[in-house]
Short mmCIF file of C-alpha atoms and ligand atoms in Angstrom, two decimals:
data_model
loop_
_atom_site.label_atom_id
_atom_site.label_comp_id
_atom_site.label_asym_id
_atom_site.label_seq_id
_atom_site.Cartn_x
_atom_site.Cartn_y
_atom_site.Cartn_z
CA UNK A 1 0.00 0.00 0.00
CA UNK A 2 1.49 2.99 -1.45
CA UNK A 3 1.14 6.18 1.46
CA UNK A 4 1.65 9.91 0.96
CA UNK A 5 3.66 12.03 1.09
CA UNK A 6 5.78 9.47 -0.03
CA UNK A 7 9.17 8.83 1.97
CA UNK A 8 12.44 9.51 1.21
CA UNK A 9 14.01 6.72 -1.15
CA UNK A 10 10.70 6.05 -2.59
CA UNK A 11 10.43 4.98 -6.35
CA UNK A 12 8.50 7.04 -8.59
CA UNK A 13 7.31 5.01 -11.99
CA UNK A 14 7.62 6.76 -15.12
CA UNK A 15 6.34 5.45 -18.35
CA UNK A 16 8.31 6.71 -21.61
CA UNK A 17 11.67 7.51 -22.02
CA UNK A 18 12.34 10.90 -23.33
CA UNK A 19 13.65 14.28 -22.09
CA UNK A 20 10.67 15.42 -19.94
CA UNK A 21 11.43 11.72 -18.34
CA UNK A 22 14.89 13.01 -17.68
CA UNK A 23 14.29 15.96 -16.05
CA UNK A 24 11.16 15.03 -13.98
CA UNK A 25 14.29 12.04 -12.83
CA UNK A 26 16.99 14.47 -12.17
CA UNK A 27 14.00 16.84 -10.33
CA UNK A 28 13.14 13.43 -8.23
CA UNK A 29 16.35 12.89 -7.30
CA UNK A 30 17.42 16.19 -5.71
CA UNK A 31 14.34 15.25 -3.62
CA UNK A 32 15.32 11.97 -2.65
CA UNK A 33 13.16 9.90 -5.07
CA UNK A 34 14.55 7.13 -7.32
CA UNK A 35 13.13 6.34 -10.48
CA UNK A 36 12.34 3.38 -12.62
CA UNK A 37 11.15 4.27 -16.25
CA UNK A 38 8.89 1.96 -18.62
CA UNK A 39 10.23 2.78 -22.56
CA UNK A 40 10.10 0.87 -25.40
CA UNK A 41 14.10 2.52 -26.42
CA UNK A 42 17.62 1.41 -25.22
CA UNK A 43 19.63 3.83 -23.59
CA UNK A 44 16.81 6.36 -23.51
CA UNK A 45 17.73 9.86 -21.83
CA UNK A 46 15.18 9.17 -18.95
CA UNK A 47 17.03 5.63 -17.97
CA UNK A 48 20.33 7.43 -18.37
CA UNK A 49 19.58 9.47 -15.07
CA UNK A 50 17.28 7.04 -13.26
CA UNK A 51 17.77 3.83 -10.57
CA UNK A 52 16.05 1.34 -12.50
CA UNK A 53 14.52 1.15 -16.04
CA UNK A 54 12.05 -1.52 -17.86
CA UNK A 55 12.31 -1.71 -21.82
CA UNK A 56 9.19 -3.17 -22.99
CA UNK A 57 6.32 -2.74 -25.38
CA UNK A 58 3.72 -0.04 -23.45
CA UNK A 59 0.74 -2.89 -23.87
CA UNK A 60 2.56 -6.11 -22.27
CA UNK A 61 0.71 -7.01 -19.75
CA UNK A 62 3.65 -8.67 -17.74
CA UNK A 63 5.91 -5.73 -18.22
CA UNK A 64 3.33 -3.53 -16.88
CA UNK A 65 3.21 -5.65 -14.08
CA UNK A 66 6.79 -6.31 -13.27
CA UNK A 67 6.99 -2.48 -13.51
CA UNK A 68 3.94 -1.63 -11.50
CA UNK A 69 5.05 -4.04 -8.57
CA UNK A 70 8.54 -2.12 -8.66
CA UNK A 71 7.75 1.27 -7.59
CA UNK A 72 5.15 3.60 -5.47
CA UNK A 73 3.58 5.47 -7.66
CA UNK A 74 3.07 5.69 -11.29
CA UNK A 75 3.40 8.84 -13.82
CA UNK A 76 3.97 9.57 -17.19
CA UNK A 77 5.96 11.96 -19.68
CA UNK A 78 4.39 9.40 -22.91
CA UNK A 79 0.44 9.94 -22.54
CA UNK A 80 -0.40 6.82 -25.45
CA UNK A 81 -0.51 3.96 -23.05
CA UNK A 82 -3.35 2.14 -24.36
CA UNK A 83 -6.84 2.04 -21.94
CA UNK A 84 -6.30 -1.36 -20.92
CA UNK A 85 -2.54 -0.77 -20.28
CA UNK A 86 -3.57 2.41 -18.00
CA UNK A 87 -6.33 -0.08 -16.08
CA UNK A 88 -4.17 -2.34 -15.66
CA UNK A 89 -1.44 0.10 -13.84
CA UNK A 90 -4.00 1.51 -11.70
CA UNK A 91 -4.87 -1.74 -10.23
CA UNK A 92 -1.52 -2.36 -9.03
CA UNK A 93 -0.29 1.32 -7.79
CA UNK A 94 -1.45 4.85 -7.50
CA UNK A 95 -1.60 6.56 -11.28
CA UNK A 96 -0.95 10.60 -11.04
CA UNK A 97 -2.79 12.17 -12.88
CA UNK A 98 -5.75 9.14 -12.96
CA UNK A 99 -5.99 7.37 -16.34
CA UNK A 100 -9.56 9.21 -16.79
CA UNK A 101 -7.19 12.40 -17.49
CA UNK A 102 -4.93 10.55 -19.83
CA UNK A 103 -7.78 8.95 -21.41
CA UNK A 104 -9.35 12.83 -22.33
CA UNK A 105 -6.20 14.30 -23.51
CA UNK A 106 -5.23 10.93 -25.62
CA UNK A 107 -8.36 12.21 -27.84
CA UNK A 108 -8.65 15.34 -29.31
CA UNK A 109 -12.73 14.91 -29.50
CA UNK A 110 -12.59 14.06 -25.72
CA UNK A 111 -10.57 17.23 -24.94
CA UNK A 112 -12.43 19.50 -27.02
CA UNK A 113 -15.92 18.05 -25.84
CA UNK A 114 -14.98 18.15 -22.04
CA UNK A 115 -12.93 21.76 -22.25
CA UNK A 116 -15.99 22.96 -24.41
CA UNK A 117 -18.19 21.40 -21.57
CA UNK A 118 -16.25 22.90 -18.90
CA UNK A 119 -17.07 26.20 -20.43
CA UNK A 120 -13.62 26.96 -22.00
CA UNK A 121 -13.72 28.14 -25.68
CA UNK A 122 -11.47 26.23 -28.10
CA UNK A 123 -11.59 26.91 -31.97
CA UNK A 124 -14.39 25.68 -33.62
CA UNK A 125 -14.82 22.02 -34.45
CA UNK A 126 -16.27 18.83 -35.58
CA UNK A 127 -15.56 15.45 -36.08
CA UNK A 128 -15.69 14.00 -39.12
CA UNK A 129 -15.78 10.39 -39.82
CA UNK A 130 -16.31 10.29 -43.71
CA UNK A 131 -15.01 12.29 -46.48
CA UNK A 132 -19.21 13.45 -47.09
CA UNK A 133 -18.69 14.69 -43.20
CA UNK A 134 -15.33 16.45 -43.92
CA UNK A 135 -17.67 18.58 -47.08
CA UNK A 136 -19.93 19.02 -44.56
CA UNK A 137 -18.03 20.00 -41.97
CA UNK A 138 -15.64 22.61 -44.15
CA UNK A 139 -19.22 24.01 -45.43
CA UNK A 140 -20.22 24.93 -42.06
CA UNK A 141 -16.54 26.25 -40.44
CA UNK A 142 -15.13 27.43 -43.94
CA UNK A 143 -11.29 27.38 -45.46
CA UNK A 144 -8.69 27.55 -44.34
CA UNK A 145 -9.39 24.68 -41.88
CA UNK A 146 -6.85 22.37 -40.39
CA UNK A 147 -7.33 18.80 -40.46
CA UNK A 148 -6.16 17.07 -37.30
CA UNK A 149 -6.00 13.04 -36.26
CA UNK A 150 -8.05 12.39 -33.25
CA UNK A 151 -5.23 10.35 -31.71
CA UNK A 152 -1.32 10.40 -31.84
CA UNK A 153 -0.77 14.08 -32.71
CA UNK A 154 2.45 15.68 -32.09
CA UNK A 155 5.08 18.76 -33.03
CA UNK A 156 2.16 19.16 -35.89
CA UNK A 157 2.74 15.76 -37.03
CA UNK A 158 -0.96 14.38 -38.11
CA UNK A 159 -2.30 17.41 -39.62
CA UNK A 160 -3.07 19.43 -42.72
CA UNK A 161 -4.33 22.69 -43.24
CA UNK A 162 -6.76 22.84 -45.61
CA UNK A 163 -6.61 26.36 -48.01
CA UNK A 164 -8.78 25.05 -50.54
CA UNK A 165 -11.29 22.74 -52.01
CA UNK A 166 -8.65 20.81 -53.88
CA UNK A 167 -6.57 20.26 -50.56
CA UNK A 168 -9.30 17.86 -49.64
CA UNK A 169 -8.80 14.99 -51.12
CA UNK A 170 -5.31 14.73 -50.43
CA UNK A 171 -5.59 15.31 -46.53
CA UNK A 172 -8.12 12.90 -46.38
CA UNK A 173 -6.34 10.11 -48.22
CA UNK A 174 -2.87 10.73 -46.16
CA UNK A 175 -4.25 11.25 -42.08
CA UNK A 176 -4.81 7.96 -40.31
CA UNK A 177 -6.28 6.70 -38.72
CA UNK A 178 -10.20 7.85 -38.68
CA UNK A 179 -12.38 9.99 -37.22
CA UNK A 180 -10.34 13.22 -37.94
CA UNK A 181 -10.90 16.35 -36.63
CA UNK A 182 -11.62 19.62 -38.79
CA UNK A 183 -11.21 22.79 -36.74
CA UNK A 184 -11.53 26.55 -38.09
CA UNK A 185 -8.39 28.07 -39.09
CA UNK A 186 -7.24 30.53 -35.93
CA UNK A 187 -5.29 33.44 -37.67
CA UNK A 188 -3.55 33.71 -34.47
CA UNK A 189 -1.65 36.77 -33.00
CA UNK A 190 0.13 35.20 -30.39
CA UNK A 191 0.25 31.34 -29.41
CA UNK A 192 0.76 30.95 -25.58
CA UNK A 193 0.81 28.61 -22.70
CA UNK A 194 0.60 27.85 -19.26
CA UNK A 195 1.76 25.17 -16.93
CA UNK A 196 -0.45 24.65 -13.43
CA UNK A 197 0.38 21.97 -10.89
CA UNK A 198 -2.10 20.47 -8.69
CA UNK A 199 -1.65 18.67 -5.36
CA UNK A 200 -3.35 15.28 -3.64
CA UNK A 201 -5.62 18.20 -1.67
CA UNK A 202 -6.31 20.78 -4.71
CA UNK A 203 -3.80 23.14 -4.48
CA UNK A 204 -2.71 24.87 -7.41
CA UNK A 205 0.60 26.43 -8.29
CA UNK A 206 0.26 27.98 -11.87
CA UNK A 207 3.24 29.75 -13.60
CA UNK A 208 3.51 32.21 -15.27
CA UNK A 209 1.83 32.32 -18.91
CA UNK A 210 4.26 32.21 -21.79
CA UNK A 211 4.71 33.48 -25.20
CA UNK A 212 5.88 30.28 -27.84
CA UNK A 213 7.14 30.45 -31.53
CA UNK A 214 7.21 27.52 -33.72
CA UNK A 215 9.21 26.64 -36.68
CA UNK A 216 8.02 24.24 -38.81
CA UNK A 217 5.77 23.18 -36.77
CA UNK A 218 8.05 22.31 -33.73
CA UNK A 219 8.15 24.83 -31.19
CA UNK A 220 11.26 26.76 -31.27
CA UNK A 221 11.46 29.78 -29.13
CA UNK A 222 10.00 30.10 -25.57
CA UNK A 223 9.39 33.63 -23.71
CA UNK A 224 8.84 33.74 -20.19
CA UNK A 225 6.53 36.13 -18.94
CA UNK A 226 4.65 36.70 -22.20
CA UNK A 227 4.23 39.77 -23.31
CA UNK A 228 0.23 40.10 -23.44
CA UNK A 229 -2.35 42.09 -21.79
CA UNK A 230 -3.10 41.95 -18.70
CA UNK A 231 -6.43 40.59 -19.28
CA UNK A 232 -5.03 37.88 -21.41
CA UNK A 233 -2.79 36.69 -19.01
CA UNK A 234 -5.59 36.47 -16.01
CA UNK A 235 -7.87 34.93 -18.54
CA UNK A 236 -4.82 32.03 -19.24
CA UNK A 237 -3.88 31.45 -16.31
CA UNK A 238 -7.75 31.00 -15.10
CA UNK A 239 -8.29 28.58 -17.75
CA UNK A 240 -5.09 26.75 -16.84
CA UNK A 241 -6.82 26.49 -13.63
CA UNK A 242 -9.87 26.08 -14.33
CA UNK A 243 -9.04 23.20 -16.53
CA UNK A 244 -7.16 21.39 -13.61
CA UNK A 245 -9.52 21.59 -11.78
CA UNK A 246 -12.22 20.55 -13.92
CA UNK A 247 -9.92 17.50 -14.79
CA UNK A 248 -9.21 16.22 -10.82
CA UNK A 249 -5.81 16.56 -12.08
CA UNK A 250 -2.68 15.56 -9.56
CA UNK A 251 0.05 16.33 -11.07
CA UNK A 252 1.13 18.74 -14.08
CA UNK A 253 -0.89 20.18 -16.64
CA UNK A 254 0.22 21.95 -19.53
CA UNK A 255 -2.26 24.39 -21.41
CA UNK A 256 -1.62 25.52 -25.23
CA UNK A 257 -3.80 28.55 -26.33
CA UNK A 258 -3.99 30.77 -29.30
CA UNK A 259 -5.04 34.58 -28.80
CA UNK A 260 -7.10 35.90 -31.59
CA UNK A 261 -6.91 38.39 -33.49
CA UNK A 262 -9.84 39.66 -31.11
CA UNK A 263 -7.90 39.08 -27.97
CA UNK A 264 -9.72 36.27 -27.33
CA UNK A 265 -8.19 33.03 -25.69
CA UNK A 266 -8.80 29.93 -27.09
CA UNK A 267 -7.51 26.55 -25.95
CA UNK A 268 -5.87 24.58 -28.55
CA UNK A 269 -4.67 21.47 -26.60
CA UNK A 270 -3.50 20.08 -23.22
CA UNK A 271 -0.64 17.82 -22.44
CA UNK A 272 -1.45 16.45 -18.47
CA UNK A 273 2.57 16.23 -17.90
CA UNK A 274 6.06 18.73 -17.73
CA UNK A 275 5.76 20.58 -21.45
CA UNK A 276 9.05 22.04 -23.59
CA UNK A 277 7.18 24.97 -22.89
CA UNK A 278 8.17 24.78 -19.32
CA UNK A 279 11.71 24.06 -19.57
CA UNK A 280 12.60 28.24 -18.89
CA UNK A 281 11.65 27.30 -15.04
CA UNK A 282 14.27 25.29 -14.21
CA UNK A 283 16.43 28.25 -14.31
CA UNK A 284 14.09 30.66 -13.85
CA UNK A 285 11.99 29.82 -10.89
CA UNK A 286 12.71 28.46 -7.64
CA UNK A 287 11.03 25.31 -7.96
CA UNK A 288 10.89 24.09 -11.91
CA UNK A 289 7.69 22.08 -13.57
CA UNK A 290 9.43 19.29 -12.97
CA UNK A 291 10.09 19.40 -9.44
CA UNK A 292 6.19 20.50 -8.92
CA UNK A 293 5.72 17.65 -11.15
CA UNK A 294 7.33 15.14 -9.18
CA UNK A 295 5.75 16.86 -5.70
CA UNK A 296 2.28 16.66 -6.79
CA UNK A 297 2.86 13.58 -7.43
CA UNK A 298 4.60 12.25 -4.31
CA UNK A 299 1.57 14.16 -2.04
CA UNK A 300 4.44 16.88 -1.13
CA UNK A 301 3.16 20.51 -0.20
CA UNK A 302 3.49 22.52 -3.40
CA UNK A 303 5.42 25.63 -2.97
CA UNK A 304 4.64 29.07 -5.23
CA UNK A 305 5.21 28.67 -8.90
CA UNK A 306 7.14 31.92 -8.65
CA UNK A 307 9.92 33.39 -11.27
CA UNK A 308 13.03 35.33 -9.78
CA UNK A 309 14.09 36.39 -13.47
CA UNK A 310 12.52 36.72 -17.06
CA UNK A 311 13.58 33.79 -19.88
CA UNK A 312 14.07 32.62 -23.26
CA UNK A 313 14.22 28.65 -24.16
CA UNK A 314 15.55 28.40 -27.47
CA UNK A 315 15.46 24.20 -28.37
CA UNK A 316 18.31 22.40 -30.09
CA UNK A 317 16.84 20.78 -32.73
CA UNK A 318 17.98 17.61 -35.15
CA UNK A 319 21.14 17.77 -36.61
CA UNK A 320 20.92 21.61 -36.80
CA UNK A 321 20.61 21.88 -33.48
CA UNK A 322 23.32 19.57 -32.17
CA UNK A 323 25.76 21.64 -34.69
CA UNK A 324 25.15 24.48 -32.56
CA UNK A 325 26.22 22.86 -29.23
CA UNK A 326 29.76 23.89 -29.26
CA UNK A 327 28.87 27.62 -29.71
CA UNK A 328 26.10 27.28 -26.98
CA UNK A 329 28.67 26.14 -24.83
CA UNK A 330 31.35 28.34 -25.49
CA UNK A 331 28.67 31.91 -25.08
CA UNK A 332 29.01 32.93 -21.69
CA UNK A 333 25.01 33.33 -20.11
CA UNK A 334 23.65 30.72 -21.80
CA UNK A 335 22.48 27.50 -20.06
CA UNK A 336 23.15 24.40 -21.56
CA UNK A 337 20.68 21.63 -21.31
CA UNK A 338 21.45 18.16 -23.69
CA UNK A 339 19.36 15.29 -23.65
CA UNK A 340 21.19 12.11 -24.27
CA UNK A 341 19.87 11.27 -27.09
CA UNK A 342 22.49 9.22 -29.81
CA UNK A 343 20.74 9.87 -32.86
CA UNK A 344 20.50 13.47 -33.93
CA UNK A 345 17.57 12.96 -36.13
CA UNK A 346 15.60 15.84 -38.31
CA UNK A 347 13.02 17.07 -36.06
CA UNK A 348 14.38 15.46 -33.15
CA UNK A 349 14.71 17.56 -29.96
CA UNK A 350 18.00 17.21 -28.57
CA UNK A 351 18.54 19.81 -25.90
CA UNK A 352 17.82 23.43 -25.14
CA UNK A 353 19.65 26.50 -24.17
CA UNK A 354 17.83 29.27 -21.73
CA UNK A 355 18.88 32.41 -21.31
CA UNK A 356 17.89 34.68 -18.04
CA UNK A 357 17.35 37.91 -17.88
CA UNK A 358 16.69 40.21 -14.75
CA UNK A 359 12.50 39.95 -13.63
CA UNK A 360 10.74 42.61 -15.62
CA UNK A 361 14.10 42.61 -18.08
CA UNK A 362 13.04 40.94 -20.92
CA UNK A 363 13.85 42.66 -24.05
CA UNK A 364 12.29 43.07 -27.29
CA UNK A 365 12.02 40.78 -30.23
CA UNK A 366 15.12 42.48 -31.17
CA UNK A 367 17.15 41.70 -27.75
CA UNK A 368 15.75 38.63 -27.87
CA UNK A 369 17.38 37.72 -31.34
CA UNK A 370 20.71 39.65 -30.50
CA UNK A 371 20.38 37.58 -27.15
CA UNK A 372 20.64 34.21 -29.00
CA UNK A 373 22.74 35.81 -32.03
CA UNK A 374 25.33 33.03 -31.31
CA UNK A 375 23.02 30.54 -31.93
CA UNK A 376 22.38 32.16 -35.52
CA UNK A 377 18.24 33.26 -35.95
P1 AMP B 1 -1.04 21.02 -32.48
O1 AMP B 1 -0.39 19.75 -32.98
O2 AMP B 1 -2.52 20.95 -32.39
O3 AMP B 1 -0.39 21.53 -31.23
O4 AMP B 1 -0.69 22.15 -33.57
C1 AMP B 1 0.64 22.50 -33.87
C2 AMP B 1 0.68 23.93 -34.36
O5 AMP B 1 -0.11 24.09 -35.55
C3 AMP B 1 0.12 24.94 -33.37
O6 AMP B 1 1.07 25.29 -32.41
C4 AMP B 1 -0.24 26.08 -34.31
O7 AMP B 1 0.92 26.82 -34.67
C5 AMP B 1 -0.77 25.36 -35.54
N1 AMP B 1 -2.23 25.17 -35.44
C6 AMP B 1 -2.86 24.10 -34.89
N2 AMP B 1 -4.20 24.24 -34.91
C7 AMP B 1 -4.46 25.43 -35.50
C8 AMP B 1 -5.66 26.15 -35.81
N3 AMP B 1 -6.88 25.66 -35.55
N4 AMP B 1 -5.51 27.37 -36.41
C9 AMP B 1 -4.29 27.88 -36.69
N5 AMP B 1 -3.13 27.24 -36.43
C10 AMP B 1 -3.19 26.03 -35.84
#
């Protein structure tokens, strides 16, 4: 019988591998924790930092098992464990946040229908199941559109926008697998995000909302506090809130939102773990995402989700990014962050670099770029 707060020397279960792994481990550690990951990869950065580590398939039952029985309590960083996987977990140990949260943000017609329930405005939607419901759908919410997988989506992989009639056809044929999702076209003028964690007894520890730029789809550039109204900052951070609540969440939660052209803040999706767009706080804040990750988690009290200085997380990305290592490095200021990861692969983040700045410092787009100049655009 797992208890909480959970002692010293406990072992916190992580499923997947990857860098927010990592860095929820290293957090865990510097409070006494150990932890045992579940990944499908060999040498994955998580297991590189961690006591123990299981490589297995996410849906083998006796894996899940062998892992469950190992540790205290069970989190994630990889949210596409399938139902019966999660179920399974939970019968054996504690799962933070529940599998009914991983279960809504697995699905983007779960999310939308339960943020749109909890009275938080998203853009437009509708599901579409057929290509006669995609007409349909495009009829009623107009072009451009994009075209989204229900399941699976990531770094804008498993979408298509949609600028005309003729860039039907083609979207439908390539997304898999069905129902997709068709949602208005947001001609955005800021996309922005907030991270809120929640303890065992409903506290909430939000920080601040952030301004995020994304190239090709991935997000590139991260700036900590954003540099919105005030209004559109309280209105974030509420629905960040709101949201957790809402959910039951214990744990992180990670909130992506677009503001409109209007001012208007609409939800686009949320990720119930650490997010890249949270990295800045581990050098900016007293206690980082991940160590209010792994405290939520463990039934700790939750301390402020305060900032002592202003931020910029620029990721290292693919091969690009890992030929820019030396120089990041080298450039006095900027904090180095690498992953582990063998294999720098296109698209692939490998690291990040952040770059403080004194609280209420943060310059303009232009310090910004002359900030990271080193780093080349
Ligand atoms: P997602 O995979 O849903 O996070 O989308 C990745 C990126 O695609 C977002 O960060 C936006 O830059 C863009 N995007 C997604 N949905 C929309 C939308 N409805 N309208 C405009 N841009 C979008």
């Amino acid at each position: 019988m797992t208890r909480f707060p959970l002692p010293p020397n406990a072992t916190i279960g992580l499923v997947g591998g990857g860098q927010l792994g990592r860095m929820s481990a290293l957090a865990a550690a510097r409070l006494g924790y150990r932890c045992h990951i579940l990944t499908r990869e060999t040498d994955s950065p998580a297991a590189q930092v961690s006591h123990g580590v299981t490589i297995s398939d996410y849906s083998d039952p006796v894996s899940l098992r062998a892992f469950a029985d190992g540790v205290d309590v069970i989190s994630f960083e990889f949210e596409n464990v399938s139902a019966e996987g999660l179920d399974l977990l939970a019968s054996i140990r504690p799962v933070r946040p529940s599998p009914s949260v991983l279960r809504i943000s697995q699905d983007r017609v779960e999310e939308k229908t339960f943020l749109n329930g909890a009275g938080v405005a998203t853009a437009p939607w509708a599901r579409v199941e057929s290509r006669g419901e995609l007409d349909e759908a495009v009829r009623r919410l107009g072009l451009p559109a994009v075209l989204k997988t229900t399941r699976l989506g990531y770094d804008g992989k498993g979408q298509a926008t949609l600028r005309a009639v003729e860039d039907l056809d083609g979207a439908w044929d390539r997304l898999d697998p069905k129902p997709l999702v068709l949602e208005g076209f947001v001609d955005f003028a800021q996309e922005i995000s907030v991270v809120v964690a929640r303890g065992e007894d409903g506290d909430l520890s939000c920080f601040d909302t952030v301004e995020n730029r994304h190239r090709d789809h991935i997000l590139d550039l991260t700036l900590a506090p954003a540099r919105i109204s005030q209004a559109a900052d309280q209105a974030a951070r509420a629905i960040g809130c709101r949201v957790a609540e809402a959910l039951d969440v214990v744990g992180l939660l990670a909130v992506e939102m677009f503001i409109d052209s209007g001012g208007n803040v609409l939800v686009n999706e949320i990720a119930p773990r650490p997010h890249n767009s949270g990295h800045w706080t581990i050098d900016a804040c007293p206690a980082s995402q991940f160590e209010l990750h792994i405290r939520a988690i463990a039934g700790l009290a939750l301390p402020p989700a305060t900032r002592h200085s202003d931020a910029v997380m620029k990721n290292l990305i693919g091969p690009e990014g890992m030929a820019l290592w030396p120089a990041a490095l080298a450039e006095p200021g900027l904090i180095p962050h690498l992953y582990g990861k063998a294999a720098a692969l296109p698209g692939r983040k490998m690291g990040h670099v952040t770059r403080l700045f004194p609280r209420g410092g943060l310059p303009g787009d232009f310090g910004v770029d002359a900030a990271l100049a080193v780093l080349g655009g």
